Amino acid sequence: DVKVTQSSRYLVKRTGEKVFLECVQDMDHENMFWYRQDPGLGLRLIYFSYDVKMKEKGDIPEGYSVSREKKERFSLILESASTNQTSMYLCASENSGGHDEQFFGPGTRLTVL
Amino acid sequence: AQKITQTQPGMFVQEKEAVTLDCTYDTSDPSYGLFWYKQPSSGEMIFLIYQGSYDQQNATEGRYSLNFQKARKSANLVISASQLGDSAMYFCAMSRHGSSNTGKLIFGQGTTLQVKP
């Protein structure tokens, strides 16, 4: 069964801390994505990667960076967490080509105090 | 600019009845895809159904069907014979393509559906 896993379901951090969110997929997918979900705004794309070490900014990349050293793993980094980054973070993966469904992880609910 | 709009923040439906969740989109691309996802309270996004912009027939998957009206730029989800387990948030999404040929999705705001027994 296909699977996308995220390192934590719930995370509480303090303002200014460096935060790492990890995502792993076991489907050998080329493309991986990080979204944040906020009430009334739906999901918004932060960053995506279409190959190892390749990345592109999404719609709201400010305050975030990403790393993809291996095909199966895509990390989201908050260099200095702020309270406005309190949100649900969802990772997804898909085969390249663009019309395939994206498979999502269970999400990480991050609270920044 | 590309956009997806879901105008119904919340909806109720009686168990066993059909319900339609609205979705309109805006794009100038001739090639695009439309998706519906379900998000139960557990948080995980579950893919339900896909419609390509060149598909002649409306997509169907079990109790889910997509009412695709290209001229009106609408892609409504119809759930037949609602079940209590259908209570969830539903998102409409559209794929967009850029130089990297990834299906980057743009999502609507979501509609919360509650099925009453």
Coordinates of C-alpha atoms in Angstrom, one line a residue:
Chain A
D1 CA 0.0 0.0 0.0
V2 CA 1.3 3.4 -1.0
K3 CA 2.4 5.6 1.9
V4 CA 3.6 9.1 2.8
T5 CA 4.7 9.5 6.3
Q6 CA 5.5 12.6 8.3
S7 CA 7.8 12.7 11.3
S8 CA 5.4 14.2 13.8
R9 CA 1.6 14.6 14.1
Y10 CA 1.9 17.4 16.7
L11 CA 4.8 19.7 17.4
V12 CA 5.2 22.7 19.7
K13 CA 8.1 25.0 19.3
R14 CA 9.2 28.4 20.6
T15 CA 9.6 31.6 18.5
G16 CA 13.1 31.7 17.0
E17 CA 13.7 28.0 17.1
K18 CA 14.8 26.1 14.0
V19 CA 12.2 23.5 13.0
F20 CA 12.6 20.5 10.8
L21 CA 9.6 18.7 9.3
E22 CA 10.4 15.4 7.6
C23 CA 8.4 13.6 4.9
V24 CA 9.1 10.2 3.5
Q25 CA 7.4 8.4 0.6
D26 CA 7.8 4.8 -0.4
M27 CA 6.3 5.0 -4.0
D28 CA 9.5 6.1 -5.8
H29 CA 7.7 9.3 -6.9
E30 CA 9.7 12.1 -8.5
N31 CA 7.7 15.0 -7.3
M32 CA 7.1 16.0 -3.7
F33 CA 5.3 19.0 -2.2
W34 CA 4.9 20.9 1.1
Y35 CA 1.6 22.7 1.8
R36 CA 0.3 24.6 4.8
Q37 CA -3.4 24.5 5.6
D38 CA -5.2 27.3 7.4
P39 CA -9.0 27.6 8.0
G40 CA -10.7 29.5 5.2
L41 CA -7.7 29.4 3.0
G42 CA -7.5 25.8 1.9
L43 CA -4.1 24.4 1.2
R44 CA -1.3 26.6 -0.1
L45 CA 1.9 25.4 -1.7
I46 CA 5.1 26.3 0.1
Y47 CA 7.7 24.5 -2.0
F48 CA 8.0 21.5 -4.3
S49 CA 10.7 19.3 -5.6
Y50 CA 10.8 17.5 -8.9
D51 CA 14.0 15.6 -8.4
V52 CA 16.8 15.1 -5.9
K53 CA 18.4 18.4 -5.0
M54 CA 15.9 20.2 -7.3
K55 CA 13.4 22.6 -5.8
E56 CA 11.1 25.4 -6.8
K57 CA 9.2 28.0 -4.7
G58 CA 5.5 27.6 -4.4
D59 CA 3.0 30.4 -3.6
I60 CA 4.2 31.2 0.0
P61 CA 7.9 30.3 0.4
E62 CA 8.8 33.2 2.7
G63 CA 10.2 32.0 6.0
Y64 CA 10.7 28.4 4.7
S65 CA 13.4 26.4 3.0
V66 CA 13.5 22.8 1.9
S67 CA 16.0 20.0 1.3
R68 CA 15.8 16.9 -0.8
E69 CA 19.0 14.8 -0.6
K70 CA 17.3 11.5 -1.3
K71 CA 14.4 10.7 -3.6
E72 CA 12.2 9.4 -0.9
R73 CA 12.7 12.2 1.6
F74 CA 11.7 15.9 1.5
S75 CA 12.3 18.2 4.5
L76 CA 10.7 21.5 5.3
I77 CA 12.8 23.9 7.4
L78 CA 11.6 26.9 9.4
E79 CA 14.9 28.7 9.9
S80 CA 13.5 30.9 12.7
A81 CA 10.0 29.9 13.7
S82 CA 7.4 32.7 14.2
T83 CA 3.9 32.6 15.6
N84 CA 2.4 33.2 12.2
Q85 CA 3.8 29.8 11.1
T86 CA 1.4 28.0 13.5
S87 CA -0.5 25.8 11.0
M88 CA -1.1 22.3 9.7
Y89 CA 1.6 21.2 7.3
L90 CA 0.9 18.6 4.7
C91 CA 3.4 16.7 2.6
A92 CA 2.5 15.1 -0.7
S93 CA 4.1 13.1 -3.5
E94 CA 3.2 12.2 -7.1
N95 CA 4.6 10.7 -10.2
S96 CA 5.9 13.1 -12.7
G97 CA 3.6 14.0 -15.6
G98 CA 1.2 16.2 -13.7
H99 CA -2.2 14.6 -14.0
D100 CA -1.7 11.9 -11.5
E101 CA -3.2 12.2 -8.0
Q102 CA -1.1 13.5 -5.2
F103 CA -0.7 11.2 -2.2
F104 CA -0.7 13.0 1.1
G105 CA 0.8 12.3 4.5
P106 CA -1.2 12.6 7.7
G107 CA -0.1 16.2 8.4
T108 CA 1.9 17.9 11.2
R109 CA 0.1 20.4 13.4
L110 CA 2.7 22.9 14.4
T111 CA 2.2 25.4 17.2
V112 CA 4.8 28.2 17.6
L113 CA 4.6 29.9 21.0
Chain B
A1 CA -4.5 34.3 -12.4
Q2 CA -5.6 30.7 -11.7
K3 CA -8.2 30.3 -9.0
I4 CA -10.5 27.8 -7.4
T5 CA -13.6 28.9 -5.5
Q6 CA -15.8 26.9 -3.2
T7 CA -18.6 29.1 -2.0
Q8 CA -20.2 26.7 0.5
P9 CA -18.3 26.8 3.8
G10 CA -20.6 24.2 5.4
M11 CA -23.4 21.9 4.3
F12 CA -25.8 19.4 5.9
V13 CA -27.3 16.4 4.2
Q14 CA -29.6 13.7 5.4
E15 CA -28.2 10.1 5.4
K16 CA -29.0 8.3 2.1
E17 CA -29.7 11.5 0.2
A18 CA -27.5 12.9 -2.6
V19 CA -25.6 16.1 -2.1
T20 CA -23.7 18.5 -4.5
L21 CA -20.6 20.4 -3.5
D22 CA -19.9 23.4 -5.7
C23 CA -16.6 24.3 -7.3
T24 CA -15.8 26.9 -9.9
Y25 CA -12.4 27.6 -11.4
D26 CA -10.6 30.1 -13.5
T27 CA -7.7 29.4 -15.8
S28 CA -6.5 30.4 -19.2
D29 CA -4.7 27.1 -19.8
P30 CA -6.3 24.8 -22.3
S31 CA -5.0 21.8 -20.4
Y32 CA -5.7 21.3 -16.8
G33 CA -7.0 18.7 -14.3
L34 CA -9.6 19.0 -11.7
F35 CA -9.5 16.9 -8.5
W36 CA -11.6 16.4 -5.4
Y37 CA -10.1 15.4 -2.1
K38 CA -11.8 14.4 1.2
Q39 CA -10.3 15.3 4.5
P40 CA -11.8 13.5 7.5
S41 CA -11.2 14.8 11.1
S42 CA -8.1 12.6 11.2
G43 CA -6.5 15.1 8.8
E44 CA -5.3 12.9 6.0
M45 CA -6.3 14.0 2.5
I46 CA -8.0 11.3 0.5
F47 CA -8.2 11.5 -3.3
L48 CA -11.7 10.9 -4.6
I49 CA -12.0 11.7 -8.3
Y50 CA -10.2 13.3 -11.3
Q51 CA -11.5 15.1 -14.4
G52 CA -9.2 16.1 -17.3
S53 CA -10.1 19.2 -19.3
Y54 CA -10.3 17.3 -22.5
D55 CA -12.3 14.4 -21.1
Q56 CA -15.6 14.2 -22.9
Q57 CA -17.5 12.4 -20.2
N58 CA -18.0 13.2 -16.6
A59 CA -15.8 11.2 -14.2
T60 CA -17.4 8.7 -11.9
E61 CA -16.0 6.7 -9.0
G62 CA -18.5 4.6 -7.1
R63 CA -20.8 7.0 -5.3
Y64 CA -18.8 10.0 -6.4
S65 CA -19.4 11.8 -9.7
L66 CA -18.0 15.0 -11.1
N67 CA -20.4 17.3 -12.9
F68 CA -18.0 19.0 -15.3
Q69 CA -19.4 22.0 -17.1
K70 CA -16.5 23.5 -19.1
A71 CA -18.2 26.5 -20.5
R72 CA -19.3 27.5 -17.0
K73 CA -15.9 26.6 -15.5
S74 CA -17.6 24.5 -12.8
A75 CA -16.6 21.0 -11.5
N76 CA -19.2 20.1 -8.9
L77 CA -18.9 16.9 -6.8
V78 CA -22.0 14.8 -6.4
I79 CA -22.1 12.3 -3.7
S80 CA -25.0 9.8 -4.0
A81 CA -26.6 7.9 -1.1
S82 CA -24.7 9.8 1.6
Q83 CA -23.3 7.9 4.5
L84 CA -22.3 9.0 8.0
G85 CA -18.7 8.3 7.1
D86 CA -18.9 11.0 4.4
S87 CA -18.9 13.7 7.1
A88 CA -15.6 15.5 6.3
M89 CA -14.1 18.5 4.7
Y90 CA -14.0 18.4 0.9
F91 CA -11.5 20.3 -1.3
C92 CA -11.6 21.0 -5.0
A93 CA -8.3 21.4 -6.7
M94 CA -6.9 22.3 -10.1
S95 CA -3.5 21.3 -11.5
R96 CA -1.4 23.9 -13.2
H97 CA 1.7 23.3 -15.2
G98 CA 4.9 25.2 -15.4
S99 CA 8.3 24.7 -16.8
S100 CA 9.1 21.8 -14.5
N101 CA 6.0 19.9 -15.7
T102 CA 4.8 19.1 -12.2
G103 CA 1.1 19.0 -11.4
K104 CA 1.2 21.7 -8.9
L105 CA -2.3 22.0 -7.3
I106 CA -4.2 25.0 -6.4
F107 CA -6.9 24.3 -3.8
G108 CA -10.2 25.9 -2.9
Q109 CA -11.2 26.9 0.6
G110 CA -13.0 23.7 1.3
T111 CA -16.6 22.7 2.2
T112 CA -17.4 21.0 5.5
L113 CA -20.1 18.4 4.9
Q114 CA -22.1 16.9 7.8
V115 CA -24.3 13.9 7.2
K116 CA -27.3 13.6 9.6
P117 CA -28.6 10.2 10.7

